[in-house]
Amino acid sequence: MWWKEPVTTLKGVGVKKAAELAALNIFSVGDLLEFYPRQGAYLDYAKLKTIKELDVDNSKQIFKATVYQVKNGYGASRRSYTSVTVRDETGYATLYFFGGQRYKAQKLKPDTVLQITGRVRQGRTTKSVSEVDVQPLEQDEGKTPGIVPVYALSGNLTQKNLRTWISEALRLAAEDLPESLPAKVVSQCNLPDRYTALKNIHFPESWEALRRAKQRFVFEELFLLQCGLLYYRQQSHDNREGIKHAADGALVKDVMQGLPFELTAAQQQAWREISLDMQDKKPMHRILQGDVGSGKTVISALALAKAVENGYQGCIMVPTEILAAQHFETLEQYLQPYGVRIALLTGGMRAKARRELLLNLELGLVDVVVGTHALLEEDVRFANLSLTVTDEQHRFGVEQRARLSNKSANAPDVLVMTATPIPRTLALTVYGDLDISVMKGRPPQRKPVRTLCYTDERRREVYAGLVRQVQAGRQAYVVCPLIEESDVLAVHSAQRVYEELKRDFLQDIPCALLHGRLKGAEKDAIMSSFAAGELKVLVSTTVIEVGVNVPNATLMVIENAERFGLAQLHQLRGRVGRGSEQSYCVLLTAADSPEALARLNVLHESEDGFYLAEKDMEQRGAGQLFGLKQHGLPDLRIADIMRDVDVIAQVRQLAQAQLRTPEDWAEIRRLVEMQFGERFNMIFNT
Ligand code: ADP
Ligand code: MG
């Protein structure tokens, strides 16, 4: 098929050009056709003005002119700039470049024809243009009217190269091009067919045709991603019979009534959803997304109780030994008074105790087991497992969850819990194979954490405050972004902060340094002794971000807070405010720009992790969002998860409605593989 042939099969593409295309990730003719122009950068020659026609109202305009001369100079406040005078048949204009832009301007050669955008005002002698963007135009450009694509380039490639080769590839496509969406979806959603869309995204007949083409490709990408996720779900779960639990019985009610608090509205809602799922024959696949401190553990206790009262076993897997120990303690309090037999399984257990526990599990003499990865071992077997819970799920891969769920002859109900707040739209994509329950906010009795933001000058003051907290019997965390000293960045590494604190403030106070390079057992030992209150201050890198609960810790100091995203800062802050005392989170920052401070101030204003995650995404893009990388979301070519919110909701419904018969599934599998190729396995097996 021509689509898969190397680009060198096209006329004019030799080995050298092919290498330059490879730098853009273009290898085959198909890759070339899917190399969409830079959106928002098409040229419309019908709209190009002459210099004389330019308005001088400081509005953004676009025109074509030739470079006349390039000069350097100093502005009013001795700010250096580069000016480029350009001309056409109707007059002269001067373009002004500052800062990093100057370099590009200095390289412009006289007589180069440019397409120029910028804000135009009347200068002293000529029209002056600021906020300039220039594109060199090639010889014959601008002579033919119409909308012309602009591509991102590499090496010595020219716009003309790409336009020529893509036209050539489009000629092949005209004769034979497979559709990449099910035909009924194309017609139902009134999308342009694939060839028309490809043609118009590269060489639009009109702005409207371009809009429709782009809409189709955004739709296509998101639809197939969604289908892939559904496909994965169907593949990995549907072979075994599910387990039907009865409506909430005596044990669930007892556990609920025994709680020292009332469930919040959010918890009740989440419990209803989970409870109904468990009562369904279809296996549950649900993610409980709860903000830090929203009270997820008690929900897992109810679900485990429900499994047990139906005569089954349940298990809960967590990423670290210390968390396992904590959950075990908590769940024991909730469940044991009503006769539930609960046990803890960790990697560090003695062989004899382990053997005994495994035997009891297999005989059904243990109802609930709490554990780490140790649960995944081959020899851990259950008598009749009906529920698996995974806490802090981003620490486990899909494959690990599957291994746990395979420990039952039937398909157990699967509940995964995460404290990574991801905006709903994004969650629909990332967790496309899971139903979602969300718990926002925190239980009412719990005081909000007071968040303060200071510049570095006040560090010693903050440390003095830390000493006072410790003297009052509380504990504190100090978190630093990096472990290694870096001269360039001058980041306070955990090591340096630790030494400084020890020397100047905490001479007689037990404290420890915790970082990712320590062995698992060392980390656990430090965490346990902090949890036990023996260590008063924990200086650490971000390894503490996951789930530990030390109610006596009331102060969280975060060094170089400007280096963290809002969502991650919020996650860190969630480590305090877990007891009855007022807690504080102090953000120290080396940045003193108003923007940096304003950004951090958002944390002072909000304790809503979902809101903060959304802000984070606005500020830094979805790719930077904390916790997202672990989910293996593929890079999208043209869709944008923030912008295309509505499309995501639409494709999710459509994808579900489409996939009915085995033939549907087979077709979708083919289309998903065509779209994501090699990435397919990577996406679905993370
Ligand atoms: P997370 O969702 O971060 O895992 P936890 O389950 O550890 O949160 O709960 C945080 C704290 O809130 C615990 O100390 C728990 O006892 C308490 N808690 C949970 N639900 C409620 C509630 N409805 N009312 C009051 N306190 C609650
Ligand atoms: Mg938790």
XYZ file of C-alpha atoms in Angstrom, residues 239-573:
335
model
C -14.452 -13.409 29.485
C -15.327 -14.368 33.042
C -18.680 -14.243 34.770
C -19.156 -11.338 37.115
C -20.248 -11.586 40.739
C -23.550 -10.230 41.984
C -23.630 -8.829 45.505
C -26.890 -8.342 47.373
C -28.262 -4.976 48.474
C -26.526 -3.493 51.541
C -26.961 -5.877 54.463
C -26.305 -5.986 58.186
C -22.519 -5.738 58.076
C -22.413 -2.683 55.812
C -25.011 -1.023 58.016
C -23.114 -1.876 61.182
C -19.874 -0.528 59.807
C -21.584 2.640 58.701
C -23.262 3.154 62.044
C -20.032 2.437 63.894
C -18.199 5.296 62.181
C -17.250 8.175 64.481
C -18.683 10.571 61.882
C -21.444 10.950 59.315
C -20.574 10.348 55.688
C -20.426 13.542 53.691
C -22.810 14.025 50.776
C -19.956 13.317 48.382
C -19.096 10.093 50.191
C -22.731 8.977 50.188
C -23.009 9.601 46.480
C -19.790 7.668 45.783
C -20.977 4.820 47.966
C -24.311 4.635 46.137
C -22.504 4.328 42.819
C -20.116 1.668 44.042
C -22.816 -0.246 45.862
C -25.012 -0.388 42.761
C -22.097 -1.507 40.620
C -21.389 -4.334 43.036
C -25.006 -5.437 42.938
C -24.827 -5.704 39.175
C -23.813 -8.955 37.533
C -21.464 -7.011 35.279
C -18.070 -6.605 36.950
C -17.460 -3.164 38.383
C -14.616 -1.125 36.899
C -14.753 2.110 38.750
C -12.278 4.757 39.723
C -12.934 6.812 42.810
C -11.278 10.151 42.323
C -11.170 11.898 45.643
C -9.276 14.983 46.545
C -6.580 14.477 49.201
C -8.262 14.055 52.564
C -11.722 13.607 51.074
C -12.118 10.332 52.975
C -11.672 7.531 50.481
C -10.489 4.917 52.937
C -13.847 4.598 54.633
C -15.494 4.050 51.254
C -13.139 1.158 50.614
C -14.082 -0.213 54.041
C -17.755 -0.246 53.074
C -17.039 -1.976 49.785
C -14.928 -4.600 51.548
C -17.699 -5.124 54.097
C -20.154 -5.660 51.278
C -17.971 -8.357 49.749
C -17.625 -10.063 53.107
C -21.307 -10.019 54.009
C -21.997 -11.774 50.723
C -19.644 -14.559 51.708
C -16.685 -13.426 49.646
C -13.211 -12.082 50.276
C -11.832 -8.658 49.438
C -8.358 -7.220 49.149
C -6.811 -3.791 49.019
C -3.435 -3.087 47.438
C -1.356 0.015 48.215
C 2.041 1.155 46.919
C 4.156 1.212 50.096
C 4.596 -0.837 53.253
C 3.916 2.100 55.481
C 0.647 2.857 53.738
C -0.290 -0.802 53.984
C 0.322 -0.737 57.721
C -1.740 2.439 58.074
C -4.651 1.133 56.039
C -4.562 -2.110 57.930
C -4.859 -0.261 61.217
C -7.711 1.927 59.984
C -9.649 -0.872 58.331
C -9.156 -3.058 61.362
C -10.851 -0.377 63.457
C -13.758 -0.141 61.036
C -14.268 -3.835 60.335
C -12.941 -6.059 63.084
C -15.540 -5.124 65.731
C -18.137 -6.825 63.522
C -16.239 -10.063 63.165
C -14.422 -9.425 59.913
C -11.139 -11.328 59.827
C -8.566 -8.978 58.425
C -4.849 -9.482 57.748
C -1.795 -7.614 56.510
C 0.497 -8.998 53.829
C 3.773 -7.260 53.056
C 7.069 -8.107 51.423
C 8.940 -7.891 54.712
C 6.980 -10.648 56.467
C 8.649 -13.632 58.048
C 8.327 -16.806 56.007
C 6.360 -18.715 58.604
C 3.808 -15.967 59.215
C 3.459 -15.530 55.490
C 2.866 -19.241 54.866
C 0.215 -19.302 57.522
C -1.528 -16.242 56.150
C -1.510 -17.606 52.605
C -3.023 -20.848 53.802
C -5.781 -19.023 55.661
C -6.486 -16.903 52.620
C -6.788 -19.945 50.425
C -9.037 -21.689 52.918
C -11.237 -18.644 53.258
C -10.328 -18.129 56.929
C -9.305 -14.552 56.249
C -11.942 -12.182 54.844
C -9.967 -9.095 53.981
C -6.298 -8.716 53.199
C -4.410 -5.440 53.012
C -1.102 -5.539 51.189
C 1.569 -4.154 48.922
C 2.800 -5.528 45.598
C 3.385 -8.667 47.638
C -0.265 -9.481 46.899
C 0.618 -10.031 43.274
C 2.884 -13.009 43.947
C 1.968 -16.262 42.273
C 1.373 -18.147 45.531
C -1.144 -15.666 46.926
C -4.472 -17.404 46.303
C -7.974 -16.706 47.492
C -10.892 -18.999 48.283
C -13.414 -16.686 46.654
C -12.326 -13.157 45.925
C -15.068 -10.780 44.803
C -13.514 -7.332 45.216
C -10.114 -5.801 44.592
C -9.356 -2.260 45.677
C -6.223 -0.420 44.577
C -5.287 2.768 46.379
C -3.173 5.498 44.762
C -3.690 3.695 41.522
C -1.224 5.740 39.459
C 1.517 3.830 41.205
C 0.325 0.613 39.615
C 0.034 -0.305 35.967
C -3.066 -1.685 34.329
C -1.254 -4.971 34.063
C -0.716 -5.187 37.816
C -4.353 -4.483 38.477
C -5.254 -7.223 36.035
C -2.962 -9.679 37.804
C -4.749 -9.007 41.047
C -8.150 -9.423 39.508
C -7.058 -12.709 37.918
C -6.814 -14.275 41.341
C -10.482 -15.129 41.161
C -12.266 -17.665 38.936
C -15.014 -15.134 38.393
C -14.389 -11.535 37.403
C -14.191 -9.650 40.696
C -15.419 -6.102 41.093
C -12.568 -3.672 40.680
C -12.341 -0.375 42.514
C -9.367 1.901 42.047
C -8.834 5.008 44.114
C -6.747 8.020 43.300
C -6.042 11.354 44.906
C -4.728 12.811 41.673
C -7.403 15.291 40.788
C -7.818 15.380 37.059
C -10.435 17.552 35.398
C -13.420 15.517 34.362
C -12.880 15.837 30.631
C -9.362 14.620 30.957
C -10.421 11.811 33.228
C -12.824 10.608 30.556
C -9.874 10.158 28.267
C -7.253 8.931 30.660
C -9.602 6.565 32.433
C -11.604 5.768 29.311
C -11.893 2.170 30.449
C -13.284 3.028 33.874
C -16.459 4.527 35.266
C -15.756 7.529 37.411
C -16.932 8.599 40.850
C -15.742 11.922 42.163
C -15.519 13.181 45.729
C -14.772 16.844 46.028
C -13.960 18.771 49.158
C -13.137 17.403 52.575
C -15.179 16.379 55.595
C -16.627 19.405 57.418
C -14.961 18.832 60.785
C -11.571 19.215 59.249
C -10.083 22.705 59.362
C -8.736 24.132 56.128
C -4.955 24.373 55.951
C -3.761 27.972 56.130
C -1.541 28.598 53.153
C 1.074 31.337 53.193
C 3.430 32.400 50.458
C 6.750 34.086 51.253
C 9.820 35.039 49.291
C 13.118 33.484 50.309
C 14.189 36.445 52.441
C 11.873 35.165 55.116
C 13.140 31.617 55.203
C 14.832 31.906 58.575
C 11.688 33.409 60.033
C 9.742 30.448 58.703
C 12.241 28.007 60.203
C 11.930 29.742 63.542
C 8.176 29.165 63.259
C 8.881 25.528 62.526
C 10.867 25.222 65.727
C 7.931 26.705 67.658
C 5.558 24.114 66.183
C 7.889 21.342 67.219
C 8.257 22.792 70.700
C 4.476 22.821 70.936
C 4.574 19.073 70.324
C 3.770 18.987 66.619
C 5.632 17.683 63.625
C 6.622 19.246 60.331
C 7.610 18.453 56.779
C 10.091 20.434 54.702
C 9.913 19.561 51.018
C 12.540 20.450 48.416
C 12.399 19.960 44.688
C 15.791 18.358 44.032
C 18.238 16.158 45.859
C 21.407 17.136 44.050
C 22.988 20.560 44.490
C 22.854 22.454 41.238
C 24.918 25.607 40.867
C 23.081 26.694 37.782
C 19.647 26.552 39.288
C 20.711 27.378 42.830
C 17.920 25.225 44.128
C 18.010 24.509 47.833
C 18.550 20.838 47.665
C 17.099 18.699 50.355
C 20.612 17.880 51.488
C 21.589 21.494 51.990
C 18.357 22.470 53.660
C 18.665 19.519 55.976
C 22.203 20.454 56.994
C 21.318 24.083 57.502
C 18.281 23.236 59.594
C 20.230 20.817 61.701
C 23.049 23.248 62.307
C 21.040 26.396 63.009
C 17.622 25.372 64.241
C 17.191 21.737 65.139
C 20.329 20.870 67.105
C 18.431 18.853 69.685
C 15.395 17.896 67.673
C 15.222 14.466 66.016
C 14.864 14.879 62.292
C 15.687 12.944 59.147
C 16.367 13.350 55.486
C 14.234 11.324 53.113
C 14.843 11.066 49.396
C 14.330 8.802 46.428
C 17.847 7.378 46.475
C 17.309 5.627 49.784
C 16.397 1.951 49.720
C 12.739 1.028 50.187
C 13.387 -0.380 53.645
C 15.288 2.727 54.750
C 12.468 4.949 53.522
C 9.898 2.848 55.311
C 11.904 2.941 58.536
C 12.126 6.737 58.418
C 8.443 7.101 57.568
C 7.383 4.751 60.351
C 9.390 6.576 62.939
C 7.973 9.884 61.733
C 4.459 8.438 61.868
C 5.194 7.177 65.383
C 6.190 10.691 66.425
C 9.824 9.844 67.164
C 11.113 12.055 64.389
C 9.795 15.583 64.607
C 10.888 17.014 61.288
C 11.122 15.295 57.952
C 13.166 17.005 55.259
C 12.433 15.351 51.966
C 12.126 15.437 48.242
C 8.669 14.744 46.923
C 8.677 11.062 47.891
C 6.179 11.770 50.661
C 3.459 12.807 48.293
C 1.591 9.536 48.454
C -1.121 8.947 51.027
C 0.601 8.831 54.433
C -1.479 10.028 57.298
C 0.310 11.675 60.226
C -2.370 13.717 62.014
C 0.154 15.314 64.357
C 2.013 16.938 61.464
C 0.748 20.505 61.253
C 3.316 22.324 59.178
C 4.391 21.826 55.614
C 7.178 24.057 54.317
C 7.779 23.854 50.588
C 11.077 25.215 49.284
C 11.274 26.679 45.788
C 7.543 26.311 45.465
C 7.664 27.985 42.062
C 9.179 24.795 40.675
C 6.085 22.739 41.365
C 2.762 22.702 39.588
C -0.313 23.791 41.536
C -1.754 20.298 41.559
C 1.376 18.832 43.049
C 1.640 21.579 45.660
C -1.926 20.830 46.611
C -1.100 17.160 46.905
C 1.818 17.948 49.187
C -0.291 20.274 51.265
